[in-house]
Amino acid sequence: MSHVSTPPQDARACASILLAADTILSADDLRAALAPLAPVENRTRSGIDPKRHRSWDAAFQRNQYDCSERFQNAAKYLVSTHRKRRGTRSTGGGRLPQRGLDYGPQHVPAFLPLKWAERHLGAFTAGISMPVLRRTSAVFLVRRALGGSVVDAAEFLGLSIAGQGMGTPITRWARSHGTPDAYDRALDAITAELTYAPMIDYRHRRECLRDWAMPPDAWHKIADQLARQPSPRYISEDRARLAATAYVWTQVTLGETQFAPQPSESRNTAEPNTAWSQHRFSIGHWIRQNKVPLYQQMKPLLDVFAEQLAHGIDMERSNGQLTRSLAN
């Protein structure tokens, strides 16, 4: 901030400045020390008008590059990160992308890996289901890198829910527990996990499998390796193949079954359409449950197929990028 050679004449103002300086310089947790500058109600969609931190926002944005990197990293969570909508006086709009991230939005899976969620989001499960937490956290990670709105991030991930209700459970939890920055800190930890994990372009995988279905010959090779034969109640081979397609899609893209794209060959009539919608959930459940003997045998075979498919997609992209790089 601005440097002055003499303290303010008003003793109270001088004391306040010295106290603030001492708090900032001695704080082990600088974000917690700065948090009072941005009350939680000003960081939600509650409609409460900002009371205390607009002047802080303006001062920081004007002088941020005179601040230390530590101060900038802590303060960026408190400063308003919304663009002003054109033609309006609203301060709403899309968020600005977060600076200094080592991942792009394409590297975020649409459904946060369970091991990360269990490690960092356990405190939130008292009021929020784990699937909602995993989906919501993926959306917020994308928004950090992409900017824009929650709806923009959800659309980027291929979630056909328009971002509805994404922030509401988190906001409700934060208000009831009085720890508004707890979720941001959890996302920080997950961001570190993502940064150190292999950088996979999940968006490219989703695009490649947008209208994909497991080839019949690949399905028959898997079926021929099953020692236990299907029961009479088992669905037809072709329907099972299409339903297994949804499971393979979730393994390759780390997505959710409900968002798996419907293969074009199952869209011909209403009856196959309905059957695919039902069977993808039932077969996916039986495979993940790993208790039914037929699907206990099928799961490792499908997992190997999915791993090979993912490797092929990633290698094709990598080779394509190398070819374009050499051409230029």
Coordinates of C-alpha atoms in Angstrom, one line a residue:
M1 CA 0.0 0.0 0.0
S2 CA 1.1 3.7 0.0
H3 CA 4.1 4.5 2.1
V4 CA 4.1 7.5 4.5
S5 CA 6.9 9.0 6.5
T6 CA 4.9 10.2 9.4
P7 CA 2.0 8.6 11.3
P8 CA -1.5 10.1 11.3
Q9 CA -2.1 12.9 13.7
D10 CA -5.1 11.2 15.1
A11 CA -3.9 8.7 17.7
R12 CA -6.8 6.3 17.2
A13 CA -6.1 6.2 13.4
C14 CA -2.4 5.6 14.1
A15 CA -3.2 2.9 16.6
S16 CA -5.5 1.2 14.1
I17 CA -2.9 1.2 11.4
L18 CA -0.2 -0.2 13.7
L19 CA -2.5 -2.9 14.9
A20 CA -3.5 -3.9 11.4
A21 CA 0.2 -3.9 10.4
D22 CA 1.1 -6.1 13.4
T23 CA -1.8 -8.5 12.7
I24 CA -0.7 -8.9 9.1
L25 CA 3.0 -9.3 9.7
S26 CA 2.7 -11.7 12.7
A27 CA -0.2 -13.8 11.4
D28 CA 0.5 -17.5 10.8
D29 CA -2.8 -17.7 8.9
L30 CA -3.0 -14.5 6.9
R31 CA -6.3 -15.5 5.3
A32 CA -8.0 -15.9 8.7
A33 CA -6.5 -12.6 9.8
L34 CA -7.9 -10.7 6.8
A35 CA -11.3 -12.5 6.9
P36 CA -13.1 -9.8 8.9
L37 CA -12.7 -7.4 5.9
A38 CA -15.1 -9.5 3.9
P39 CA -18.1 -10.8 6.0
V40 CA -19.6 -14.0 4.8
E41 CA -22.9 -12.4 3.9
N42 CA -21.1 -10.3 1.3
R43 CA -19.7 -13.4 -0.4
T44 CA -23.0 -15.2 -1.0
R45 CA -26.1 -14.6 -3.1
S46 CA -28.2 -13.6 -0.1
G47 CA -28.9 -10.2 -1.6
I48 CA -27.4 -8.4 1.4
D49 CA -25.7 -5.2 0.3
P50 CA -22.0 -5.0 1.0
K51 CA -21.3 -2.9 4.1
R52 CA -17.6 -3.0 4.9
H53 CA -15.3 -4.3 2.2
R54 CA -16.0 -2.3 -1.0
S55 CA -13.4 0.3 -0.1
W56 CA -11.0 -2.6 0.7
D57 CA -11.6 -4.1 -2.7
A58 CA -10.9 -0.9 -4.6
A59 CA -7.7 -0.2 -2.6
F60 CA -6.4 -3.8 -3.0
Q61 CA -7.1 -3.9 -6.7
R62 CA -5.4 -0.6 -7.2
N63 CA -2.3 -1.5 -5.2
Q64 CA -2.1 -5.3 -5.3
Y65 CA 1.1 -5.5 -7.2
D66 CA 2.9 -3.5 -4.5
C67 CA 1.9 -6.2 -2.0
S68 CA 3.9 -9.4 -1.3
E69 CA 3.0 -12.6 -3.0
R70 CA 1.8 -14.0 0.3
F71 CA -0.5 -11.1 0.9
Q72 CA -1.9 -11.3 -2.7
N73 CA -2.6 -15.0 -2.4
A74 CA -4.4 -14.5 0.9
A75 CA -6.3 -11.4 -0.2
K76 CA -7.6 -12.7 -3.5
Y77 CA -10.2 -14.8 -1.7
L78 CA -11.6 -11.7 0.0
V79 CA -11.7 -9.4 -2.9
S80 CA -14.8 -9.3 -5.1
T81 CA -14.0 -11.5 -8.1
H82 CA -17.1 -10.7 -10.2
R83 CA -17.2 -8.8 -13.5
K84 CA -19.7 -6.0 -13.8
R85 CA -22.4 -6.9 -16.3
R86 CA -22.5 -4.6 -19.3
G87 CA -25.3 -2.1 -19.5
T88 CA -26.2 -2.6 -15.8
R89 CA -25.2 -1.2 -12.4
S90 CA -25.1 -4.7 -11.0
T91 CA -21.8 -5.9 -9.5
G92 CA -22.8 -9.5 -10.3
G93 CA -21.8 -11.5 -13.3
G94 CA -19.1 -14.1 -13.9
R95 CA -16.1 -14.6 -11.7
L96 CA -12.7 -13.8 -12.9
P97 CA -10.3 -16.8 -13.4
Q98 CA -8.1 -17.4 -10.4
R99 CA -4.4 -16.5 -11.0
G100 CA -1.5 -18.8 -10.5
L101 CA -3.3 -22.2 -11.0
D102 CA -1.3 -25.0 -12.4
Y103 CA -4.2 -26.8 -14.0
G104 CA -6.8 -25.9 -16.6
P105 CA -10.6 -26.5 -16.6
Q106 CA -10.1 -29.4 -18.9
H107 CA -8.1 -31.2 -16.3
V108 CA -11.0 -31.4 -13.8
P109 CA -13.0 -34.6 -13.9
A110 CA -16.8 -34.1 -13.8
F111 CA -17.1 -36.2 -10.6
L112 CA -14.4 -35.6 -8.0
P113 CA -12.5 -38.8 -7.3
L114 CA -13.8 -40.5 -4.1
K115 CA -10.4 -40.7 -2.4
W116 CA -10.0 -36.9 -2.6
A117 CA -13.6 -36.3 -1.4
E118 CA -13.2 -38.6 1.5
R119 CA -9.9 -37.0 2.4
H120 CA -10.9 -33.4 2.3
L121 CA -14.7 -33.1 2.3
G122 CA -15.7 -35.4 5.2
A123 CA -16.6 -32.5 7.5
F124 CA -19.4 -31.5 5.1
T125 CA -21.1 -34.8 4.9
A126 CA -23.2 -34.1 8.0
G127 CA -25.5 -32.0 5.9
I128 CA -24.6 -32.7 2.3
S129 CA -24.5 -36.1 0.5
M130 CA -21.2 -37.2 -0.9
P131 CA -22.3 -37.4 -4.5
V132 CA -23.5 -33.8 -4.3
L133 CA -20.2 -32.8 -2.7
R134 CA -18.2 -34.5 -5.4
R135 CA -20.2 -33.0 -8.3
T136 CA -20.3 -29.5 -6.7
S137 CA -16.6 -29.5 -5.9
A138 CA -15.7 -30.4 -9.5
V139 CA -17.8 -27.4 -10.7
F140 CA -16.1 -25.0 -8.3
L141 CA -12.7 -26.2 -9.3
V142 CA -13.6 -25.6 -13.0
R143 CA -14.9 -22.1 -12.1
R144 CA -11.6 -21.3 -10.4
A145 CA -9.7 -21.9 -13.6
L146 CA -12.4 -20.9 -16.2
G147 CA -14.0 -18.0 -14.5
G148 CA -17.6 -17.2 -15.3
S149 CA -20.5 -18.5 -13.4
V150 CA -21.4 -21.9 -11.8
V151 CA -23.7 -22.5 -14.8
D152 CA -20.8 -22.0 -17.1
A153 CA -18.7 -24.4 -15.2
A154 CA -21.4 -27.0 -15.1
E155 CA -21.9 -26.7 -18.8
F156 CA -18.2 -27.1 -19.4
L157 CA -18.3 -30.4 -17.5
G158 CA -21.3 -31.6 -19.5
L159 CA -23.7 -31.6 -16.5
S160 CA -27.2 -31.1 -17.8
I161 CA -28.4 -29.4 -14.6
A162 CA -27.6 -25.7 -15.5
G163 CA -25.7 -25.4 -12.2
Q164 CA -28.9 -25.5 -10.3
G165 CA -28.4 -25.7 -6.5
M166 CA -24.7 -26.0 -6.8
G167 CA -23.7 -23.4 -4.2
T168 CA -26.8 -23.6 -2.0
P169 CA -25.8 -26.7 0.2
I170 CA -22.3 -25.3 0.7
T171 CA -23.6 -21.8 1.7
R172 CA -26.2 -23.4 4.1
W173 CA -23.5 -25.5 5.7
A174 CA -21.1 -22.6 6.1
R175 CA -23.7 -20.4 7.7
S176 CA -24.9 -23.0 10.2
H177 CA -21.4 -23.9 11.2
G178 CA -19.9 -20.4 11.2
T179 CA -16.9 -21.3 9.2
P180 CA -17.4 -19.6 5.8
D181 CA -13.9 -20.3 4.6
A182 CA -13.8 -24.0 5.4
Y183 CA -15.0 -25.0 2.0
D184 CA -12.5 -22.7 0.3
R185 CA -9.7 -24.4 2.3
A186 CA -11.0 -27.8 1.3
L187 CA -10.9 -26.8 -2.3
D188 CA -7.3 -25.5 -1.8
A189 CA -6.3 -28.9 -0.6
I190 CA -8.1 -30.6 -3.5
T191 CA -6.4 -28.2 -5.9
A192 CA -3.1 -29.3 -4.6
E193 CA -4.1 -33.0 -5.2
L194 CA -5.1 -32.1 -8.7
T195 CA -1.9 -30.2 -9.4
Y196 CA 0.3 -33.1 -8.4
A197 CA -1.8 -35.7 -10.2
P198 CA -1.2 -36.6 -13.9
M199 CA -2.7 -33.8 -16.1
I200 CA -5.5 -35.6 -18.0
D201 CA -7.6 -33.8 -20.5
Y202 CA -11.0 -35.1 -19.4
R203 CA -12.9 -32.7 -21.7
H204 CA -11.1 -34.3 -24.7
R205 CA -12.1 -37.7 -23.4
R206 CA -15.7 -36.6 -23.1
E207 CA -15.7 -35.1 -26.6
C208 CA -14.3 -38.3 -28.1
L209 CA -16.9 -40.5 -26.4
R210 CA -19.8 -38.2 -27.0
D211 CA -21.6 -40.6 -29.4
W212 CA -19.5 -43.7 -28.7
A213 CA -20.8 -47.2 -28.1
M214 CA -18.8 -50.3 -27.2
P215 CA -18.2 -52.2 -30.5
P216 CA -20.0 -55.5 -30.7
D217 CA -16.8 -57.5 -31.3
A218 CA -15.2 -56.0 -28.2
W219 CA -18.3 -56.9 -26.1
H220 CA -18.3 -60.4 -27.4
K221 CA -14.6 -60.9 -26.5
I222 CA -15.5 -59.9 -23.0
A223 CA -18.6 -62.0 -22.9
D224 CA -16.7 -65.1 -24.1
Q225 CA -14.4 -64.8 -21.1
L226 CA -17.2 -65.1 -18.6
A227 CA -17.3 -68.5 -17.0
R228 CA -20.7 -67.9 -15.5
Q229 CA -23.5 -67.5 -18.1
P230 CA -26.3 -64.9 -17.7
S231 CA -29.5 -66.0 -16.0
P232 CA -32.8 -66.2 -18.0
R233 CA -33.7 -62.8 -16.5
Y234 CA -30.6 -61.2 -18.0
I235 CA -31.3 -58.5 -20.5
S236 CA -30.5 -59.1 -24.2
E237 CA -26.9 -59.0 -25.3
D238 CA -27.2 -55.8 -27.3
R239 CA -28.9 -53.9 -24.5
A240 CA -26.3 -55.2 -22.0
R241 CA -23.6 -53.9 -24.4
L242 CA -25.1 -50.4 -24.6
A243 CA -25.6 -50.3 -20.8
A244 CA -22.0 -51.4 -20.3
T245 CA -21.0 -48.6 -22.6
A246 CA -22.3 -46.1 -20.0
Y247 CA -20.1 -47.8 -17.3
V248 CA -17.0 -47.7 -19.5
W249 CA -17.7 -44.0 -20.2
T250 CA -17.8 -43.3 -16.4
Q251 CA -14.4 -45.0 -16.0
V252 CA -12.7 -43.2 -18.9
T253 CA -14.1 -39.7 -18.1
L254 CA -14.6 -40.0 -14.3
G255 CA -18.1 -38.9 -14.8
E256 CA -21.5 -40.0 -13.4
T257 CA -23.8 -42.5 -15.0
Q258 CA -26.7 -40.1 -15.2
F259 CA -24.6 -37.8 -17.5
A260 CA -23.3 -40.5 -19.8
P261 CA -24.3 -39.6 -23.4
Q262 CA -26.8 -41.8 -25.1
P263 CA -25.4 -43.8 -28.0
S264 CA -27.1 -42.9 -31.3
E265 CA -28.0 -46.6 -31.9
S266 CA -30.2 -46.6 -28.9
R267 CA -32.2 -43.6 -30.0
N268 CA -34.1 -45.2 -32.9
T269 CA -37.3 -45.8 -31.0
A270 CA -38.8 -44.9 -27.7
E271 CA -38.6 -48.5 -26.3
P272 CA -34.8 -48.9 -26.7
N273 CA -34.4 -45.4 -25.5
T274 CA -36.2 -46.2 -22.2
A275 CA -34.5 -49.5 -21.9
W276 CA -31.0 -47.9 -22.2
S277 CA -31.9 -45.3 -19.6
Q278 CA -33.0 -47.9 -17.1
H279 CA -30.3 -50.6 -17.8
R280 CA -27.3 -48.2 -17.6
F281 CA -28.2 -47.5 -13.9
S282 CA -29.0 -51.1 -13.0
I283 CA -26.0 -52.7 -14.7
G284 CA -23.7 -49.9 -13.5
H285 CA -24.9 -50.5 -9.9
W286 CA -24.4 -54.3 -10.1
I287 CA -20.9 -53.8 -11.5
R288 CA -19.9 -51.4 -8.8
Q289 CA -21.5 -53.4 -6.1
N290 CA -19.3 -56.3 -7.2
K291 CA -21.4 -58.9 -5.5
V292 CA -23.4 -60.6 -8.2
P293 CA -21.2 -63.4 -9.6
L294 CA -21.7 -62.5 -13.3
Y295 CA -20.8 -58.9 -12.8
Q296 CA -17.9 -59.8 -10.5
Q297 CA -16.3 -61.5 -13.5
M298 CA -17.3 -58.7 -15.9
K299 CA -16.0 -55.8 -13.9
P300 CA -12.3 -56.4 -14.2
L301 CA -12.7 -57.1 -17.9
L302 CA -14.6 -53.8 -18.5
D303 CA -12.1 -51.9 -16.3
V304 CA -9.2 -53.2 -18.5
F305 CA -11.1 -52.2 -21.6
A306 CA -11.7 -48.7 -20.2
E307 CA -8.1 -48.3 -19.2
Q308 CA -7.0 -49.2 -22.7
L309 CA -9.6 -47.0 -24.3
A310 CA -8.5 -44.0 -22.2
H311 CA -4.8 -44.6 -23.0
G312 CA -5.6 -44.7 -26.7
I313 CA -7.5 -41.4 -26.6
D314 CA -4.8 -39.7 -24.6
M315 CA -2.0 -41.0 -26.9
E316 CA -3.9 -40.0 -30.0
R317 CA -4.2 -36.5 -28.6
S318 CA -0.6 -36.3 -27.5
N319 CA 0.6 -37.5 -30.9
G320 CA -1.7 -35.0 -32.6
Q321 CA -0.3 -32.2 -30.6
L322 CA 3.2 -33.3 -31.3
T323 CA 2.5 -33.4 -35.1
R324 CA 1.0 -29.9 -35.1
S325 CA 4.0 -28.6 -33.0
L326 CA 6.5 -30.1 -35.5
A327 CA 4.5 -28.7 -38.4
N328 CA 4.7 -25.2 -37.0

